[in-house]
Amino acid sequence: MNPEMTLQNAEIQPPATRPWALIAVLCAVAFFAVVASMLGGSVATLASAVFVLLSGSVAPGLYLLGSLGLGVLVQKAVWPGCQRVWSLRAGLGLGAMLTVTHLMGDLGVLTVRGVALVPVALGAAVIIGELLKLRGRRIEPRVSWVWLAATPATGVLLVAACSPPGWLWASEFGGYDVLSYHLELPKEWLAMGRVWPLEHNVYSYLPSFMEAAFLHVGVMMGAGKTGLTSGDGSMLAAAQFLHAGIAIIAAMTTTSAASEVLKRTGDERAQILAPIAGGLVIATPWSVVTGSMAYNEMAVLALFATALVAAMSGELKPIRRGLVVGALVGAACGCKPTALIFCAPACGLAMVWDRPRKIWAMLTLGACVGGLVMILPWLVRNWMAGGNPVFPQLSGIFGSAHWSAEQIERYKAGHSFEGSFFEALRLFVLPESGGAHRGILHGQWAFFGPMVLIGSVGALAIRRTHRMAALLTLMLLMQLAVWLLLTHVQSRFLMPMLVPGAIAVSVGLSCLPVRHLALTLGTLCVLVQSVVTLLIFSLQQADLGGPNVATLFGPGLYASDQLSPIAFLNERLPEGSRVLVVGDAAVLYIETPYAYATTWDTSPMLEVIKAHENPAEWSPALREKGYTHVYADLSELDRLALAGWSDPMLDAGWILNWLAQHATPMYRDQAGNRLIFELP
């Protein structure tokens, strides 16, 4: 007899709704996508969004379909008798496909289109086989009407993903991270033929599961022949659609996790409230902001929620349960390493909750092994590239690779909070001196924080729900402690709290004595989040024509504007030019051969400055390195220096004086901050 003390009831499903709820949800998503695409636009922006959606969604759709097929194979191998079959298949398959993608990239075969199609085709064939088994059976889709409340946000998610990277979302500085590494790294890996660390971009030393997946879908679309940024930008849009699709998966897996938690409260009818948790995940503005960009947050949430399902559901031997949960968390760490501190403790707590202590060791051992197996290829890759398997972390133990001690200290300072614990705690709920929120009351959380607080307190006060409410509250408190102690206290880093927080809301609602009242209030909660998301989207780029203007032009917007430095670099420089970019690292759209470095890395410009005291020698030294032009962003240099993130020797004033005296001016933007000079 298995020693685990788990409920063995069959999975309780809400009443079948025939296809009407599903049809209504799909129609509502389409309607709100049309509405969102015409905000600040016209029929032309709608037509452009439809074109981008049709041209850019096929490859990511096939990638996710193939992932689901791999999930079928993994689930049948590791957990043939599981109850929540499709939620586990979705998460396990996503983790498996991302792992295969990363391994192919490490081995240098991901950029070969025929090879890249193999795992996708295998997974798709499995799904086709599963569908063939259903021939002749009557299938009744079980879709809750609650999802209708999330359709405004889902429509925004799809439309926002149609915009070219770099246009939307002021909170993310127009997607600076996307332009400097989330999509820039796949572009460089495609050129070098391998997913491998690059000394000029420290973020390439992260596991990069999602960045490799962005490359994968691009290669599926023919990026190997034309380049990732070529053509109409559909390959860049495909990366965004991939992440948007994973955001939808995260909502679904959170629903399954909520259903499992609600089942453990002892009220089987309460499970009709589970979709409220999934709706809150997809409707909260932060999910749409990050989910519509080529980021990695939503993959973490999808895998985290699946790990919670695996931790709490069904019958399984402790060692095997630990392996499954650990592998899912390991895959989440492969997408974003902070999952190790935000998700692993929560999943560990869920595994041992309500289970006898005598099996805790086996659960923990299995989880550690499963997680280590998933991240081992990344550790080996980094060790081979720089001698430190977790570079730039733990430099005191494994060494600092190609960095100096000063670079390590600057990186640590830039990725940690300078104030005290209580100052960080204050920022969790109160704004900074300038009025900006860095915590749970950031505008892109909308009303999620108060909802979670009310739901948690209500559930803790009721005997039937207090035990599961205590579990969720402990998860949230652990995540809060991690955010306060181990991060640089930014609101987006709180996103792993979405999963347990949304579940806590659904558990709190289950305490209401009238089920229809609870369902109505929960639906209103989701709808409010959706409306706020729609409003935030409508205000983006308001002074430049609205959120959808760039969809008309695609990435060509950055090249067609003759006033932009990108257009000048791509179209006005003579053949054979090679540009040194100084200050700016958002270089995705530059097509002329170039070199750059993040502020944490050593740029060729800094190497020359340190090697030659006399500025008159800088131009000849750069010429010897093969550079013909310098593109300098003085405002970015000043911003980085003010933040203390750049090397003090890379001073904007010194750069400007040197260029003015020892190079030929070719371009200056209207503000006088972005300059292009030709080296003599």
XYZ file of C-alpha atoms in Angstrom:
680
model
C 0.000 0.000 0.000
C 1.330 3.430 -0.933
C 2.146 5.375 2.240
C 1.037 8.728 0.878
C -2.069 10.143 2.505
C -3.838 11.478 -0.589
C -7.425 11.666 -1.630
C -8.279 8.853 -4.010
C -11.545 10.199 -5.304
C -12.005 10.390 -9.034
C -11.417 13.852 -10.421
C -14.527 15.960 -10.038
C -15.424 17.847 -13.192
C -17.905 20.697 -13.504
C -21.068 19.905 -15.393
C -20.636 19.568 -19.140
C -21.650 22.721 -20.988
C -21.765 21.229 -24.478
C -19.805 23.367 -26.923
C -21.687 26.597 -26.257
C -19.343 28.001 -23.619
C -16.309 27.173 -25.757
C -17.883 28.802 -28.814
C -18.817 31.858 -26.775
C -15.304 32.211 -25.358
C -13.673 31.933 -28.787
C -16.083 34.460 -30.295
C -15.512 36.848 -27.386
C -11.723 36.592 -27.763
C -12.081 37.406 -31.461
C -14.379 40.346 -30.693
C -12.076 41.890 -28.108
C -9.059 41.299 -30.338
C -10.816 43.352 -33.017
C -11.618 46.053 -30.460
C -8.034 46.098 -29.162
C -6.540 46.203 -32.662
C -8.537 49.333 -33.528
C -7.625 51.329 -30.409
C -5.966 54.441 -31.774
C -6.101 52.801 -35.177
C -8.460 51.867 -37.956
C -9.449 49.051 -40.264
C -5.860 49.167 -41.550
C -4.426 48.306 -38.131
C -6.967 45.496 -37.818
C -5.948 44.104 -41.196
C -2.272 44.365 -40.263
C -2.852 42.537 -36.984
C -4.738 39.765 -38.783
C -1.902 39.410 -41.291
C 0.749 39.226 -38.555
C -1.347 36.740 -36.589
C -1.820 34.456 -39.585
C 1.802 34.624 -40.710
C 3.431 34.421 -37.298
C 1.293 32.006 -35.301
C 1.633 28.774 -37.287
C 5.162 27.831 -36.199
C 4.633 28.552 -32.473
C 1.296 26.755 -32.662
C 3.001 23.686 -34.089
C 5.746 23.978 -31.474
C 3.175 23.922 -28.654
C 1.234 21.117 -30.331
C 4.451 19.114 -30.578
C 5.141 19.921 -26.933
C 1.798 18.473 -25.958
C 2.611 15.328 -27.930
C 5.899 14.920 -26.098
C 3.933 15.423 -22.900
C 1.744 12.451 -23.797
C 4.842 10.271 -24.119
C 6.401 11.527 -20.883
C 3.164 11.219 -18.908
C 2.571 7.648 -20.031
C 6.135 6.774 -19.080
C 6.356 8.388 -15.646
C 2.743 8.585 -14.444
C 0.395 6.352 -16.441
C -2.391 6.483 -13.853
C -2.527 10.215 -13.187
C -5.864 11.948 -12.815
C -5.245 15.382 -14.289
C -3.943 13.959 -17.516
C -3.990 16.914 -19.870
C -2.715 19.535 -17.459
C 0.236 17.297 -16.615
C 0.782 16.544 -20.278
C 0.827 20.255 -21.084
C 3.429 21.069 -18.424
C 5.553 17.952 -18.863
C 5.479 18.387 -22.628
C 6.476 22.035 -22.436
C 9.374 21.173 -20.143
C 10.419 18.293 -22.410
C 10.295 20.345 -25.615
C 12.191 23.265 -24.087
C 14.846 20.834 -22.854
C 15.179 19.170 -26.249
C 15.389 22.577 -27.910
C 18.148 23.699 -25.565
C 20.124 20.481 -26.016
C 19.872 20.773 -29.795
C 21.122 24.334 -29.525
C 24.060 23.310 -27.340
C 25.018 20.607 -29.840
C 24.854 23.020 -32.772
C 22.061 21.309 -34.720
C 19.135 23.583 -33.832
C 19.887 25.949 -36.712
C 19.391 23.131 -39.241
C 15.760 23.401 -40.285
C 15.236 19.709 -40.973
C 16.624 18.747 -37.579
C 14.621 21.461 -35.798
C 11.401 20.033 -37.229
C 12.018 16.504 -35.904
C 10.828 16.853 -32.253
C 7.905 19.032 -33.345
C 6.830 16.508 -35.974
C 7.205 13.647 -33.485
C 5.011 15.382 -30.929
C 2.424 16.344 -33.539
C 2.278 12.726 -34.762
C 1.574 11.561 -31.217
C -1.303 14.028 -30.892
C -2.745 12.890 -34.214
C -2.563 9.326 -32.931
C -4.390 10.302 -29.742
C -7.105 12.019 -31.762
C -7.549 8.972 -33.973
C -8.225 6.916 -30.863
C -11.208 9.168 -30.152
C -12.952 8.458 -33.442
C -16.579 7.549 -32.894
C -16.618 8.842 -29.324
C -18.804 11.686 -28.194
C -16.698 14.491 -26.781
C -18.269 17.209 -24.666
C -15.965 20.191 -24.098
C -15.968 21.256 -20.457
C -15.396 24.992 -20.542
C -16.534 27.298 -17.768
C -18.432 30.454 -18.595
C -16.028 32.215 -16.208
C -13.497 32.345 -19.040
C -15.691 34.916 -20.797
C -14.538 37.464 -18.207
C -10.922 36.897 -19.254
C -11.544 37.392 -22.981
C -10.865 41.174 -23.055
C -7.382 40.556 -21.659
C -6.844 37.559 -23.955
C -7.784 39.682 -26.959
C -5.255 42.306 -25.875
C -2.632 39.576 -25.397
C -2.970 38.436 -29.010
C -3.070 41.933 -30.492
C -0.134 43.186 -28.426
C 1.921 40.222 -29.621
C 1.376 41.496 -33.185
C 3.353 44.687 -32.514
C 7.048 44.672 -33.422
C 9.417 44.238 -30.461
C 10.443 47.560 -28.990
C 7.149 49.392 -29.417
C 4.865 48.505 -26.516
C 4.860 48.639 -22.734
C 6.367 51.661 -21.020
C 6.986 49.671 -17.832
C 9.487 47.543 -19.783
C 11.117 50.561 -21.457
C 9.731 49.474 -24.811
C 11.105 45.974 -24.422
C 14.753 46.915 -23.842
C 15.542 43.416 -22.549
C 14.003 41.889 -25.674
C 16.120 44.075 -27.958
C 19.305 43.464 -25.985
C 19.112 39.757 -25.218
C 15.792 37.851 -25.321
C 15.743 38.124 -29.139
C 19.212 39.523 -29.752
C 20.835 36.340 -28.455
C 18.826 34.055 -30.790
C 19.879 36.347 -33.638
C 23.546 35.941 -32.718
C 23.231 32.203 -32.045
C 21.704 31.766 -35.486
C 24.719 33.498 -37.028
C 27.215 31.362 -35.089
C 25.182 28.157 -35.481
C 25.053 27.260 -31.814
C 23.421 28.211 -28.511
C 26.487 29.099 -26.483
C 27.689 31.764 -23.993
C 28.994 35.014 -25.486
C 31.558 37.056 -23.568
C 30.058 40.385 -24.640
C 26.561 39.515 -23.331
C 26.451 38.064 -19.823
C 22.796 37.071 -20.196
C 23.862 34.379 -22.659
C 25.250 32.521 -19.634
C 21.726 32.063 -18.271
C 20.022 28.744 -19.116
C 18.038 30.441 -21.920
C 15.422 27.723 -22.526
C 12.929 30.255 -23.866
C 15.495 32.155 -25.919
C 16.479 28.870 -27.557
C 12.779 28.217 -28.216
C 12.492 31.608 -29.939
C 15.356 30.550 -32.173
C 13.667 27.178 -32.733
C 10.443 28.659 -34.101
C 12.455 31.085 -36.204
C 14.435 28.249 -37.761
C 11.183 26.396 -38.423
C 10.106 29.460 -40.446
C 13.329 29.584 -42.456
C 15.466 31.968 -40.400
C 18.573 29.955 -41.296
C 18.437 31.305 -44.837
C 17.064 34.803 -44.361
C 17.935 35.829 -40.798
C 15.737 36.237 -37.750
C 14.925 39.920 -38.320
C 14.446 39.760 -42.083
C 11.286 40.157 -44.115
C 8.031 41.319 -42.578
C 9.062 40.526 -39.021
C 6.893 37.429 -38.761
C 9.723 35.467 -37.117
C 9.982 38.049 -34.348
C 6.205 38.000 -33.972
C 6.339 34.196 -33.794
C 8.534 34.438 -30.692
C 5.932 36.690 -29.079
C 3.081 34.391 -30.078
C 4.957 31.459 -28.560
C 5.148 33.221 -25.221
C 1.509 34.325 -25.516
C 0.474 30.717 -26.106
C 2.399 29.645 -23.034
C 0.563 32.353 -21.061
C -2.723 30.650 -21.973
C -1.258 27.293 -20.911
C -0.268 28.889 -17.580
C -3.889 29.925 -17.007
C -5.104 26.399 -17.745
C -2.559 24.649 -15.530
C -3.312 27.098 -12.719
C -6.961 26.116 -13.054
C -5.990 22.463 -12.563
C -3.864 23.337 -9.537
C -6.753 25.326 -8.066
C -9.131 22.420 -8.660
C -6.804 20.101 -6.769
C -6.564 22.526 -3.850
C -10.318 23.047 -3.749
C -10.895 19.288 -3.801
C -8.754 19.019 -0.691
C -11.002 21.453 1.140
C -13.634 18.702 1.187
C -16.325 20.513 -0.812
C -16.516 18.924 -4.244
C -18.868 21.607 -5.558
C -16.202 24.231 -4.865
C -14.254 23.066 -7.890
C -16.546 25.034 -10.167
C -14.590 28.045 -8.838
C -11.227 26.764 -10.093
C -11.436 28.612 -13.453
C -11.473 31.873 -11.503
C -7.828 31.236 -10.565
C -6.891 30.614 -14.198
C -8.866 33.651 -15.294
C -7.017 35.864 -12.822
C -3.675 34.605 -14.126
C -4.418 35.482 -17.747
C -6.379 38.682 -17.019
C -3.941 40.400 -14.644
C -2.142 43.118 -16.645
C 1.359 41.903 -15.798
C 0.596 38.603 -17.540
C -0.500 40.344 -20.728
C 2.433 42.780 -20.650
C 5.053 40.045 -20.294
C 3.089 37.380 -22.167
C 2.848 39.486 -25.321
C 6.620 40.027 -25.394
C 9.450 37.596 -26.071
C 10.031 37.161 -22.329
C 10.193 34.031 -20.152
C 7.906 34.718 -17.165
C 4.853 32.857 -18.415
C 6.801 29.646 -18.998
C 7.838 29.790 -15.354
C 4.196 30.168 -14.283
C 2.995 27.326 -16.534
C 5.636 24.921 -15.234
C 5.187 26.098 -11.638
C 1.435 25.478 -11.740
C 1.967 22.047 -13.296
C 4.492 21.212 -10.581
C 1.856 22.070 -7.966
C -0.592 19.740 -9.698
C 2.006 16.964 -9.639
C 2.856 17.712 -6.012
C -0.702 17.392 -4.751
C -2.716 15.105 -7.016
C -3.283 11.383 -7.333
C -1.388 8.299 -6.192
C 2.311 7.975 -6.973
C 5.380 6.568 -5.256
C 7.249 9.282 -3.327
C 10.490 9.025 -5.312
C 8.634 9.244 -8.616
C 6.489 12.166 -7.474
C 9.631 13.972 -6.380
C 11.263 13.316 -9.758
C 8.269 14.710 -11.643
C 7.968 17.825 -9.473
C 11.722 18.406 -9.518
C 11.903 18.048 -13.289
C 9.124 20.596 -13.758
C 10.760 23.075 -11.398
C 14.107 22.394 -13.092
C 12.549 23.259 -16.450
C 11.173 26.462 -14.899
C 14.711 27.289 -13.711
C 15.883 26.684 -17.266
C 13.509 29.428 -18.369
C 14.378 31.844 -15.558
C 16.840 30.904 -12.790
C 14.870 32.816 -10.153
C 12.347 29.949 -10.287
C 14.779 28.144 -7.980
C 14.022 30.568 -5.168
C 10.433 31.528 -6.031
C 8.952 28.178 -7.100
C 11.055 25.338 -5.677
C 10.317 26.050 -1.965
C 6.592 26.418 -2.684
C 6.478 23.135 -4.592
C 8.476 21.394 -1.880
C 6.021 22.593 0.735
C 3.074 21.404 -1.353
C 4.664 17.952 -1.720
C 5.067 17.331 1.998
C 1.812 19.004 3.070
C -0.594 16.429 4.488
C 1.895 13.604 3.886
C 3.653 11.529 6.582
C 7.154 12.605 7.551
C 8.616 9.196 6.789
C 8.346 9.845 3.040
C 9.612 13.433 3.078
C 13.200 12.336 2.479
C 12.266 10.329 -0.611
C 10.150 13.164 -1.973
C 12.998 15.618 -1.459
C 15.608 13.283 -2.926
C 13.503 12.687 -6.013
C 12.899 16.413 -6.479
C 16.595 17.251 -6.184
C 17.541 14.564 -8.700
C 14.804 15.587 -11.132
C 15.742 19.256 -10.953
C 19.460 18.584 -11.308
C 18.958 16.409 -14.372
C 17.026 19.203 -16.078
C 19.629 21.925 -15.502
C 22.731 19.711 -15.838
C 23.247 20.486 -19.564
C 23.307 24.194 -18.752
C 25.780 23.663 -15.908
C 28.075 21.641 -18.163
C 27.814 24.201 -20.958
C 28.770 27.095 -18.685
C 31.576 25.093 -17.101
C 33.004 24.343 -20.542
C 32.658 27.973 -21.645
C 34.031 29.749 -18.570
C 34.886 27.331 -15.803
C 31.985 28.495 -13.631
C 28.815 26.401 -14.092
C 26.562 29.136 -12.688
C 28.410 32.230 -13.937
C 28.110 35.052 -12.993
C 26.885 33.688 -9.644
C 29.081 32.015 -6.987
C 32.250 33.547 -8.407
C 33.909 33.180 -5.016
C 33.590 29.394 -5.308
C 33.884 28.628 -9.014
C 35.756 31.684 -10.269
C 34.751 34.735 -12.286
C 35.416 33.348 -15.787
C 36.476 36.251 -18.061
C 35.283 38.961 -15.662
C 37.293 41.048 -13.235
C 36.442 41.380 -9.561
C 35.177 44.907 -10.266
C 32.702 43.596 -12.861
C 31.414 40.984 -10.433
C 30.785 43.650 -7.811
C 29.021 45.967 -10.264
C 26.792 43.121 -11.429
C 25.907 42.157 -7.855
C 25.132 45.762 -6.964
C 22.946 46.163 -10.047
C 20.937 43.039 -9.238
C 20.348 43.603 -5.539
C 18.472 46.121 -3.423
C 20.625 48.743 -1.737
C 18.252 49.529 1.111
C 17.354 47.611 4.238
C 14.833 44.813 4.598
C 12.256 47.203 6.069
C 12.779 49.693 3.243
C 12.109 46.897 0.772
C 9.049 45.840 2.764
C 7.749 49.394 2.622
C 8.134 49.416 -1.161
C 6.056 46.239 -1.362
C 2.946 48.303 -0.592
C 3.984 51.967 -0.784
C 5.359 54.014 -3.686
C 8.883 55.363 -4.005
C 9.581 59.003 -3.307
C 8.871 59.788 -6.956
C 5.452 58.149 -6.796
C 6.260 54.964 -8.734
C 5.215 51.606 -7.272
C 7.692 48.720 -7.161
C 5.523 46.248 -5.276
C 2.118 44.622 -5.319
C 0.285 47.923 -5.858
C 2.014 48.624 -9.162
C -0.688 49.547 -11.667
C -0.089 46.397 -13.673
C -1.178 44.261 -10.735
C -4.514 46.120 -10.835
C -6.550 44.824 -7.849
C -4.818 41.472 -7.509
C -3.139 42.272 -4.179
C -6.329 43.239 -2.290
C -8.145 40.262 -3.829
C -5.498 37.853 -2.541
C -5.487 39.455 0.909
C -9.266 39.226 1.275
C -9.394 35.690 -0.119
C -6.591 34.432 2.127
C -7.950 35.984 5.305
C -11.441 34.680 4.571
C -10.228 31.148 3.864
C -8.028 31.097 6.979
C -11.042 31.990 9.101
C -13.133 29.025 7.932
C -12.490 25.591 9.409
C -13.117 23.704 6.160
C -10.580 25.734 4.169
C -8.078 26.952 6.751
C -5.555 24.161 6.176
C -5.236 24.717 2.435
C -5.377 28.470 2.990
C -2.454 28.101 5.387
C -0.490 26.253 2.703
C -1.128 28.976 0.126
C -0.369 31.735 2.631
C 2.957 30.133 3.524
C 3.809 29.888 -0.172
C 3.061 33.571 -0.658
C 5.047 34.576 2.435
C 8.055 32.544 1.286
C 7.912 34.197 -2.114
C 7.609 37.615 -0.513
C 10.645 36.919 1.675
C 12.655 35.881 -1.386
C 11.614 39.046 -3.207
C 12.608 41.212 -0.251
C 15.937 39.525 0.464
C 17.288 38.197 -2.827
C 16.106 40.494 -5.634
C 16.433 44.134 -6.591
C 12.801 44.678 -5.606
C 11.014 45.173 -8.926
C 7.298 44.539 -9.329
C 7.674 42.108 -12.241
C 9.763 39.776 -10.089
C 6.666 39.141 -7.959
C 4.928 37.357 -10.834
C 5.396 33.813 -9.407
C 2.957 34.932 -6.701
C 0.242 34.923 -9.364
C -0.228 31.156 -9.134
C -0.738 30.646 -5.365
C -2.363 34.069 -5.082
C -4.990 33.331 -7.735
C -5.691 29.951 -6.140
C -6.091 31.662 -2.756
C -8.763 33.924 -4.242
C -10.729 30.927 -5.519
C -10.421 29.174 -2.129
C -11.602 32.320 -0.352
C -14.624 32.537 -2.636
C -15.475 28.910 -1.889
C -16.169 29.952 1.712
C -19.247 31.899 0.669
C -22.408 29.926 1.484
C -24.111 30.724 -1.822
C -22.252 29.149 -4.739
C -23.833 31.387 -7.381
C -22.773 34.456 -5.409
C -19.189 33.153 -5.181
C -19.116 32.420 -8.904
C -20.513 35.860 -9.720
C -18.006 37.668 -7.499
C -15.142 35.630 -8.895
C -16.205 36.377 -12.443
C -16.372 40.078 -11.605
C -12.826 39.887 -10.182
C -11.553 38.447 -13.461
C -13.528 40.992 -15.479
C -12.123 43.919 -13.487
C -8.572 42.714 -14.145
C -9.393 42.363 -17.839
C -10.829 45.861 -18.098
C -7.759 47.365 -16.422
C -5.568 45.454 -18.867
C -7.537 46.830 -21.808
C -7.237 50.350 -20.403
C -3.473 50.088 -19.876
C -3.056 48.833 -23.440
C -5.137 51.701 -24.854
C -2.800 54.257 -23.216
C 0.425 52.866 -24.673
C 2.296 55.223 -27.025
C -0.591 57.683 -26.786
C 1.600 60.585 -27.935
C 2.732 58.651 -31.029
C -0.659 57.582 -32.301
C -1.636 54.741 -30.000
C -0.654 51.148 -29.340
C -1.308 49.753 -32.810
C 0.488 52.200 -35.085
C 3.626 50.086 -35.326
C 1.629 47.048 -36.443
C 1.090 48.807 -39.785
C 4.837 48.891 -40.471
C 6.267 45.979 -38.514
C 9.999 46.067 -37.744
C 10.401 48.171 -40.872
C 9.218 51.086 -38.746
C 12.704 51.302 -37.249
C 14.396 51.205 -40.636
C 11.955 53.422 -42.545
C 12.282 56.373 -40.170
C 15.195 58.226 -41.725
C 15.627 60.192 -38.507
C 16.523 57.061 -36.562
C 20.133 55.917 -36.051
C 19.101 52.331 -36.921
C 17.960 53.405 -40.394
C 21.167 55.368 -40.908
C 23.354 52.447 -39.853
C 21.489 49.984 -42.054
C 21.098 52.109 -45.182
C 23.631 54.942 -45.304
C 26.958 53.340 -44.466
C 29.225 52.129 -47.272
C 29.673 48.449 -47.983
C 32.295 46.820 -45.810
C 31.510 48.977 -42.777
C 31.739 47.609 -39.252
C 30.183 49.558 -36.398
C 31.208 49.717 -32.762
C 28.155 50.415 -30.604
C 28.990 52.298 -27.409
C 26.473 52.648 -24.591
C 23.416 51.131 -26.221
C 22.885 47.349 -26.090
C 19.423 47.266 -27.721
C 20.890 46.318 -31.088
C 18.357 43.814 -32.440
C 17.464 45.814 -35.551
C 21.005 46.710 -36.621
C 21.877 44.776 -39.796
C 25.262 46.297 -40.655
C 28.070 44.237 -39.033
C 28.519 45.523 -35.495
C 29.962 44.831 -32.072
C 28.521 45.787 -28.705
C 28.606 44.774 -25.055
C 26.164 44.959 -22.168
C 27.046 47.427 -19.439
C 28.341 44.553 -17.278
C 30.728 43.269 -19.954
C 33.917 44.777 -21.364
C 33.341 46.496 -24.699
C 36.086 46.976 -27.323
C 35.826 50.701 -26.613
C 36.698 50.150 -22.955
C 39.578 47.859 -23.890
C 41.053 50.602 -26.081
C 40.569 53.285 -23.419
C 42.375 51.174 -20.838
C 45.187 50.306 -23.244
C 45.822 53.867 -24.504
C 45.894 56.927 -22.240
C 46.025 59.351 -25.169
C 42.603 59.719 -26.874
C 44.391 60.430 -30.158
C 45.386 56.766 -30.203
C 41.864 55.432 -29.796
C 40.786 55.814 -33.427
C 43.825 54.021 -34.905
C 43.477 51.270 -32.310
C 39.813 50.727 -33.221
C 40.692 50.772 -36.907
C 43.189 48.006 -36.262
C 40.379 45.977 -34.708
C 38.380 46.378 -37.919
C 35.895 49.083 -36.921
C 35.024 51.805 -39.413
C 32.319 53.680 -37.509
C 31.239 54.381 -33.933
C 27.611 54.669 -32.848
C 27.459 56.261 -29.392
C 24.352 56.757 -27.261
C 25.392 59.468 -24.806
C 22.107 59.524 -22.904
C 22.358 55.793 -22.261
C 25.958 56.187 -21.099
C 24.848 58.896 -18.672
C 21.930 56.782 -17.401
C 24.143 53.774 -16.758
C 26.785 55.891 -15.040
C 24.164 57.535 -12.820
C 22.886 54.098 -11.790
C 26.437 52.959 -11.055
C 26.158 50.113 -13.562
C 28.882 51.080 -16.032
C 32.651 51.180 -15.801
C 33.659 54.708 -14.659
C 36.159 54.953 -17.522
C 33.363 54.706 -20.081
C 32.422 58.352 -19.593
C 30.036 60.072 -22.012
C 32.007 63.361 -21.871
C 35.287 61.649 -22.753
C 33.638 59.758 -25.606
C 32.084 62.938 -27.008
C 35.332 64.946 -26.830
C 37.287 62.145 -28.500
C 34.763 61.771 -31.320
C 34.597 65.539 -31.895
C 38.386 65.813 -32.193
C 39.410 62.530 -33.794
C 36.508 61.308 -35.964
C 34.186 62.594 -38.682
C 30.547 63.267 -37.735
C 27.910 61.581 -39.902
C 24.699 61.581 -37.870
C 23.182 63.264 -34.816
C 19.610 62.744 -33.616
C 17.344 65.678 -32.785
C 18.205 65.530 -29.070
C 21.916 65.360 -29.806
C 22.368 62.189 -27.770
C 22.790 59.523 -30.439
C 25.809 60.067 -32.636
C 27.439 58.229 -35.541
C 31.038 59.048 -36.482
C 33.392 57.662 -39.083
C 36.836 56.699 -37.881
C 39.774 58.187 -39.826
